Amino acid sequence: MSTIRDLLQTAKLKSITLTFANKRLEQIYRRHDLIRLRRQSRIALLVGSILYGSYIIMDFLFIPPQHLIKALYLHTMAMMIAFSVFAITFTKYFNKHHQPLLMMTAIFAGLCLLGIMSYLPEASISLFSAAIILLTFWCHYFSGLRFINATAVGIILLILFNIMFNNLQFWTLFSINYFVVSGNILGSFASYIGEKQNRMLFLRERELDSERRLQHERALHDRLTGLPNRELLQDRVEQAITFASRQDQVSAGLFIDLDKFKPINDIHGHAAGDFVLQEVARRLQHVVREADTVSRLGGDEFFILAENIQTEAAAVTLANKLLQQLQLPFKVSNEITIDDVSASIGICMFPYKNVTAVDVVRRADHAMYDVKNAGKSGVSVAKII
């Protein structure tokens, strides 16, 4: 399954629709943008409704009295639709259908506006045409509609206007079309650039977040083996202590120090030594359970956190399995096979009174040195007093 980092590395923006070619990345962007879009749409619907409602003053000034009630009815219908969509912004339905809802609001407002204009004397129609331009700007700059959808609304309203008012005088129709088309062009360019910048900014922010997470992961993992380092281990031991105390479980920490590792570097070189450390990490991970943590503390020292192992005997059994794996030959190359690697393992069972993560590692370390002092290649359990 691809990661966010993989998606960002292959991100491609379609030049016309301004959607990401990768569908999963497009979904991530839309979820990311939803909170802003919801807030912006609510404000746009409220402010747009107020401005739309204020246009009623123009009705009283220019519409003949016999058509005034019809015009007021159209105004009211458009505002009711806008307030209905405003209410829907508080529901989950808006999450998936915000673009059709906003488009419907804009188109219906435009239809009502054109209907009102149909009651005007021809000399007054040009005064109301400015409202179409304002509605176009509302779509592009304020509503939350995507560039492609706002442009579609502008084109639909332009076509409807020309169908309804094709009987106007040529120069009147031409001048209104000129300004409406110009408003659409300016709005389209502006919303195109704005949406593209938002999407590029989204990519940049995600790239930075991905890089920060990667650096954080690297800071908490050993570069050579990829295992958790001492800092991450301490955090996991602290969590295991808390969980074990609450759930009345017994866990174990196993401190592993390789025997006879220094001669490998001295005789075969550091490349061979690195190979052995990497193979040790792989073998340890192969033996333990999936929920256990294998970490490298540094040099040839490793530590295993075995949670909910319950008994000391089970911890010793695990340690002996680890020893068996480490005693198998390490084939570095066709010419180099190392068969004298072993390990000393110290075990600390916990929880116990006043237990801490540092103390668990320290006690397991001391138990490991008991094995070293007794001749190496064995297991010792720390005595809890």
GROMACS .gro file of N, CA, C and O in nm, residues 59 63-74 116 118-120:
model
   68
   59ASP      N    1  -3.605   4.646  -0.685
   59ASP     CA    2  -3.736   4.602  -0.734
   59ASP      C    3  -3.839   4.714  -0.720
   59ASP      O    4  -3.915   4.743  -0.813
   63ILE      N    5  -3.927   4.801  -1.103
   63ILE     CA    6  -4.023   4.703  -1.153
   63ILE      C    7  -4.165   4.762  -1.148
   63ILE      O    8  -4.204   4.819  -1.046
   64PRO      N    9  -4.238   4.746  -1.256
   64PRO     CA   10  -4.376   4.795  -1.258
   64PRO      C   11  -4.458   4.734  -1.144
   64PRO      O   12  -4.438   4.618  -1.107
   65PRO      N   13  -4.549   4.811  -1.083
   65PRO     CA   14  -4.626   4.763  -0.967
   65PRO      C   15  -4.697   4.630  -0.991
   65PRO      O   16  -4.708   4.548  -0.898
   66GLN      N   17  -4.747   4.607  -1.112
   66GLN     CA   18  -4.823   4.485  -1.137
   66GLN      C   19  -4.735   4.359  -1.131
   66GLN      O   20  -4.786   4.247  -1.119
   67HIS      N   21  -4.601   4.377  -1.142
   67HIS     CA   22  -4.509   4.261  -1.137
   67HIS      C   23  -4.427   4.255  -1.007
   67HIS      O   24  -4.345   4.164  -0.990
   68LEU      N   25  -4.448   4.348  -0.919
   68LEU     CA   26  -4.365   4.358  -0.799
   68LEU      C   27  -4.378   4.235  -0.709
   68LEU      O   28  -4.278   4.184  -0.657
   69ILE      N   29  -4.500   4.186  -0.689
   69ILE     CA   30  -4.521   4.069  -0.603
   69ILE      C   31  -4.447   3.948  -0.659
   69ILE      O   32  -4.385   3.870  -0.584
   70LYS      N   33  -4.452   3.932  -0.790
   70LYS     CA   34  -4.381   3.818  -0.853
   70LYS      C   35  -4.231   3.829  -0.830
   70LYS      O   36  -4.164   3.729  -0.802
   71ALA      N   37  -4.178   3.951  -0.845
   71ALA     CA   38  -4.035   3.971  -0.825
   71ALA      C   39  -3.994   3.943  -0.681
   71ALA      O   40  -3.891   3.879  -0.654
   72LEU      N   41  -4.077   3.991  -0.587
   72LEU     CA   42  -4.049   3.964  -0.445
   72LEU      C   43  -4.054   3.815  -0.415
   72LEU      O   44  -3.976   3.762  -0.335
   73TYR      N   45  -4.145   3.745  -0.480
   73TYR     CA   46  -4.157   3.599  -0.463
   73TYR      C   47  -4.029   3.530  -0.511
   73TYR      O   48  -3.975   3.440  -0.443
   74LEU      N   49  -3.978   3.572  -0.627
   74LEU     CA   50  -3.854   3.513  -0.679
   74LEU      C   51  -3.736   3.542  -0.587
   74LEU      O   52  -3.651   3.455  -0.562
  116ILE      N   53  -3.664   3.806  -1.256
  116ILE     CA   54  -3.696   3.943  -1.212
  116ILE      C   55  -3.666   4.043  -1.324
  116ILE      O   56  -3.745   4.135  -1.350
  118SER      N   57  -3.687   3.996  -1.630
  118SER     CA   58  -3.785   3.984  -1.739
  118SER      C   59  -3.906   4.075  -1.718
  118SER      O   60  -3.982   4.101  -1.811
  119TYR      N   61  -3.926   4.122  -1.592
  119TYR     CA   62  -4.037   4.212  -1.563
  119TYR      C   63  -3.998   4.359  -1.580
  119TYR      O   64  -4.084   4.447  -1.564
  120LEU      N   65  -3.870   4.384  -1.609
  120LEU     CA   66  -3.821   4.521  -1.619
  120LEU      C   67  -3.846   4.581  -1.757
  120LEU      O   68  -3.845   4.510  -1.858
   0.00000   0.00000   0.00000
